[in-house]
mmCIF file of C-alpha atoms in Angstrom:
data_model
loop_
_atom_site.group_PDB
_atom_site.id
_atom_site.type_symbol
_atom_site.label_atom_id
_atom_site.label_comp_id
_atom_site.label_asym_id
_atom_site.label_seq_id
_atom_site.Cartn_x
_atom_site.Cartn_y
_atom_site.Cartn_z
ATOM 1 C CA MET A 1 106.820 140.307 -41.025
ATOM 2 C CA LYS A 2 109.875 138.946 -42.644
ATOM 3 C CA LYS A 3 109.632 136.590 -45.602
ATOM 4 C CA LEU A 4 110.433 132.951 -44.874
ATOM 5 C CA GLU A 5 113.425 133.124 -47.332
ATOM 6 C CA GLU A 6 114.985 136.025 -45.330
ATOM 7 C CA ILE A 7 114.599 134.177 -42.103
ATOM 8 C CA ILE A 8 116.248 131.021 -43.531
ATOM 9 C CA ASN A 9 119.070 133.009 -45.027
ATOM 10 C CA GLY A 10 119.599 134.630 -41.655
ATOM 11 C CA ILE A 11 119.985 131.392 -39.686
ATOM 12 C CA VAL A 12 121.768 129.121 -42.186
ATOM 13 C CA ARG A 13 125.507 129.403 -42.725
ATOM 14 C CA GLY A 14 126.871 127.134 -45.400
ATOM 15 C CA ASN A 15 125.164 123.807 -44.660
ATOM 16 C CA ASN A 16 124.648 124.512 -40.927
ATOM 17 C CA LEU A 17 121.937 125.970 -38.952
ATOM 18 C CA ALA A 18 123.479 128.757 -36.859
ATOM 19 C CA ALA A 19 122.251 129.388 -33.308
ATOM 20 C CA VAL A 20 124.625 132.264 -32.681
ATOM 21 C CA ARG A 21 125.730 135.084 -34.889
ATOM 22 C CA LEU A 22 129.313 135.661 -33.956
ATOM 23 C CA ASP A 23 129.465 138.980 -35.721
ATOM 24 C CA GLN A 24 126.853 140.337 -33.154
ATOM 25 C CA GLU A 25 126.946 137.892 -30.261
ATOM 26 C CA SER A 26 129.531 136.298 -27.977
ATOM 27 C CA LEU A 27 129.681 132.924 -26.226
ATOM 28 C CA SER A 28 130.589 132.661 -22.655
ATOM 29 C CA TYR A 29 133.329 130.449 -21.352
ATOM 30 C CA PRO A 30 132.061 126.860 -21.514
ATOM 31 C CA VAL A 31 130.988 125.177 -18.346
ATOM 32 C CA ALA A 32 130.758 121.410 -17.988
ATOM 33 C CA GLY A 33 127.181 120.150 -17.770
ATOM 34 C CA GLN A 34 124.915 117.091 -18.162
ATOM 35 C CA ASN A 35 121.959 116.911 -20.397
ATOM 36 C CA ASN A 36 119.882 113.692 -20.238
ATOM 37 C CA GLY A 37 122.872 111.816 -18.852
ATOM 38 C CA LYS A 38 125.282 112.935 -21.543
ATOM 39 C CA LYS A 39 128.230 115.253 -20.895
ATOM 40 C CA ALA A 40 127.680 118.727 -22.350
ATOM 41 C CA ASP A 41 129.545 121.977 -22.732
ATOM 42 C CA CYS A 42 127.227 124.740 -21.701
ATOM 43 C CA TYR A 43 127.366 128.355 -22.922
ATOM 44 C CA PHE A 44 125.345 131.501 -22.534
ATOM 45 C CA VAL A 45 125.010 134.122 -25.251
ATOM 46 C CA PHE A 46 125.498 137.877 -24.870
ATOM 47 C CA SER A 47 126.132 140.970 -26.976
ATOM 48 C CA ASN A 48 129.663 141.441 -28.328
ATOM 49 C CA HIS A 49 129.331 145.198 -27.878
ATOM 50 C CA PRO A 50 132.870 146.364 -26.852
ATOM 51 C CA ASN A 51 131.765 148.013 -23.516
ATOM 52 C CA ALA A 52 132.330 146.176 -20.267
ATOM 53 C CA ARG A 53 128.758 146.875 -19.157
ATOM 54 C CA LYS A 54 126.184 145.277 -21.512
ATOM 55 C CA GLY A 55 122.882 143.448 -21.220
ATOM 56 C CA ARG A 56 122.731 140.285 -19.165
ATOM 57 C CA PRO A 57 122.990 136.880 -21.003
ATOM 58 C CA TYR A 58 119.876 136.455 -23.177
ATOM 59 C CA ALA A 59 120.199 132.882 -24.623
ATOM 60 C CA TRP A 60 121.934 129.648 -23.773
ATOM 61 C CA LEU A 61 123.007 126.409 -25.372
ATOM 62 C CA HIS A 62 124.365 122.953 -24.642
ATOM 63 C CA ILE A 63 126.675 121.195 -27.029
ATOM 64 C CA ASP A 64 127.255 117.493 -26.809
ATOM 65 C CA SER A 65 130.765 116.988 -25.515
ATOM 66 C CA GLU A 66 131.242 113.789 -27.531
ATOM 67 C CA THR A 67 129.906 114.692 -30.912
ATOM 68 C CA GLY A 68 129.964 118.523 -30.870
ATOM 69 C CA GLY A 69 126.273 118.478 -31.901
ATOM 70 C CA LEU A 70 123.799 121.082 -30.591
ATOM 71 C CA MET A 71 121.673 119.435 -27.888
ATOM 72 C CA GLN A 72 119.692 122.406 -26.725
ATOM 73 C CA PHE A 73 119.212 126.066 -27.469
ATOM 74 C CA ALA A 74 116.848 128.577 -25.837
ATOM 75 C CA HIS A 75 116.305 132.243 -25.696
ATOM 76 C CA CYS A 76 115.865 133.526 -22.115
ATOM 77 C CA SER A 77 112.542 135.142 -22.982
ATOM 78 C CA VAL A 78 111.223 131.678 -23.475
ATOM 79 C CA TRP A 79 113.294 129.571 -21.055
ATOM 80 C CA ASP A 80 115.620 131.495 -18.726
ATOM 81 C CA PHE A 81 118.470 129.449 -17.438
ATOM 82 C CA ALA A 82 119.036 132.264 -14.863
ATOM 83 C CA GLU A 83 115.410 132.735 -13.821
ATOM 84 C CA ARG A 84 116.271 132.316 -10.131
ATOM 85 C CA LEU A 85 118.387 135.534 -10.341
ATOM 86 C CA GLN A 86 115.282 137.523 -11.281
ATOM 87 C CA VAL A 87 117.195 139.940 -13.453
ATOM 88 C CA PRO A 88 115.319 141.533 -16.386
ATOM 89 C CA LEU A 89 116.776 140.806 -19.864
ATOM 90 C CA GLU A 90 117.281 144.602 -20.341
ATOM 91 C CA GLN A 91 119.492 145.036 -17.242
ATOM 92 C CA GLU A 92 123.126 145.700 -17.837
ATOM 93 C CA ILE A 93 125.879 143.823 -16.008
ATOM 94 C CA ASP A 94 129.696 144.022 -15.866
ATOM 95 C CA TYR A 95 131.532 141.593 -18.006
ATOM 96 C CA SER A 96 135.018 142.932 -17.215
ATOM 97 C CA ALA A 97 137.781 140.773 -15.674
ATOM 98 C CA PRO A 98 138.181 141.777 -12.038
ATOM 99 C CA MET A 99 141.972 141.117 -12.071
ATOM 100 C CA GLU A 100 144.421 143.985 -12.060
ATOM 101 C CA GLY A 101 147.150 143.869 -14.704
ATOM 102 C CA THR A 102 148.102 144.747 -18.230
ATOM 103 C CA HIS A 103 145.975 143.884 -21.165
ATOM 104 C CA ARG A 104 148.454 141.169 -21.985
ATOM 105 C CA GLU A 105 148.443 139.695 -18.454
ATOM 106 C CA ILE A 106 144.546 139.589 -18.495
ATOM 107 C CA ILE A 107 144.533 137.835 -21.945
ATOM 108 C CA GLU A 108 147.154 135.255 -20.675
ATOM 109 C CA ALA A 109 144.939 134.503 -17.581
ATOM 110 C CA LYS A 110 141.888 134.031 -19.812
ATOM 111 C CA VAL A 111 143.921 131.693 -22.114
ATOM 112 C CA LYS A 112 145.160 129.734 -19.204
ATOM 113 C CA PHE A 113 141.623 129.563 -17.774
ATOM 114 C CA SER A 114 140.327 128.173 -21.102
ATOM 115 C CA ARG A 115 143.109 125.582 -21.253
ATOM 116 C CA LEU A 116 142.411 124.329 -17.778
ATOM 117 C CA TYR A 117 138.804 123.877 -18.622
ATOM 118 C CA GLU A 118 139.853 121.711 -21.531
ATOM 119 C CA GLU A 119 141.539 119.447 -19.128
ATOM 120 C CA ILE A 120 138.865 119.506 -16.421
ATOM 121 C CA ARG A 121 136.052 118.680 -18.734
ATOM 122 C CA GLU A 122 137.665 115.292 -19.397
ATOM 123 C CA PHE A 123 137.176 114.306 -15.740
ATOM 124 C CA ALA A 124 134.298 116.529 -14.631
ATOM 125 C CA PHE A 125 131.717 114.887 -12.414
ATOM 126 C CA SER A 126 134.132 112.054 -11.503
ATOM 127 C CA ASP A 127 133.853 110.857 -7.945
ATOM 128 C CA ALA A 128 137.546 110.021 -7.463
ATOM 129 C CA LEU A 129 140.104 112.518 -8.463
ATOM 130 C CA ASP A 130 143.912 112.148 -7.984
ATOM 131 C CA GLU A 131 145.831 115.007 -6.401
ATOM 132 C CA ARG A 132 146.920 116.361 -9.828
ATOM 133 C CA GLN A 133 143.301 116.696 -10.971
ATOM 134 C CA LYS A 134 142.214 118.340 -7.677
ATOM 135 C CA GLU A 135 145.108 120.807 -8.077
ATOM 136 C CA LYS A 136 143.767 121.652 -11.591
ATOM 137 C CA VAL A 137 140.294 122.349 -10.180
ATOM 138 C CA MET A 138 141.777 124.632 -7.534
ATOM 139 C CA GLN A 139 143.794 126.477 -10.227
ATOM 140 C CA TYR A 140 140.555 126.770 -12.290
ATOM 141 C CA GLN A 141 138.756 128.276 -9.328
ATOM 142 C CA GLU A 142 141.594 130.770 -8.721
ATOM 143 C CA LEU A 143 141.736 131.874 -12.370
ATOM 144 C CA GLN A 144 137.940 132.029 -12.519
ATOM 145 C CA ALA A 145 138.011 134.537 -9.706
ATOM 146 C CA GLN A 146 140.508 136.635 -11.730
ATOM 147 C CA VAL A 147 138.708 136.534 -15.098
ATOM 148 C CA ILE A 148 134.976 136.400 -14.100
ATOM 149 C CA GLY A 149 133.437 138.998 -11.759
ATOM 150 C CA GLU A 150 130.985 138.060 -9.072
ATOM 151 C CA GLU A 151 128.031 139.545 -10.804
ATOM 152 C CA LEU A 152 128.707 137.492 -14.011
ATOM 153 C CA LEU A 153 129.747 134.339 -12.049
ATOM 154 C CA ALA A 154 126.106 134.046 -10.788
ATOM 155 C CA TYR A 155 125.096 133.349 -14.480
ATOM 156 C CA TYR A 156 127.744 130.663 -14.892
ATOM 157 C CA LYS A 157 126.432 128.968 -11.702
ATOM 158 C CA CYS A 158 122.922 129.051 -13.073
ATOM 159 C CA LEU A 159 124.088 127.708 -16.372
ATOM 160 C CA SER A 160 125.444 124.488 -14.848
ATOM 161 C CA PRO A 161 124.594 124.151 -11.124
ATOM 162 C CA GLN A 162 125.644 120.491 -11.199
ATOM 163 C CA PHE A 163 129.244 121.513 -12.233
ATOM 164 C CA TYR A 164 129.558 123.996 -9.304
ATOM 165 C CA SER A 165 128.006 121.483 -6.918
ATOM 166 C CA TRP A 166 130.571 118.938 -8.038
ATOM 167 C CA ILE A 167 133.450 121.337 -7.415
ATOM 168 C CA GLU A 168 132.047 122.266 -3.996
ATOM 169 C CA GLY A 169 131.821 118.540 -3.161
ATOM 170 C CA LEU A 170 135.442 118.040 -3.924
ATOM 171 C CA PHE A 171 136.774 120.295 -1.136
#
């Protein structure tokens, strides 16, 4: 058993409690969500191993969109956000972008996708969108299909079902 001091040193960075070790783990793209009536940016955690095939997401977190504070964190062995998929934690899935193109084109698509999310999160879950906002959501969906494969998309849909229900209700 590790000593308590070793545990604390492993999870505290500076003056902050670290939920994710970015030297070993990666965060997914954020997805808009809601947590107790507050807007949240939702992420899942997976290995940052360089191979495209790696273990399925094994933890998840919600960040308060207004304050940036950690609202919720859970390891999937305790509370699996993707339980309905019935995929064991040890199973590998494909994290590669399905789009064809050069490395630079794929990176550009991922950057554009992330920028669109920045805009969409401002009006996510709104009932009445103008045409410009609807166009942004359609662009987001098109880019999502290019940068996130179907196997991985299932995890995003489990991470924030309310976001994907909202998008479906727009069209």
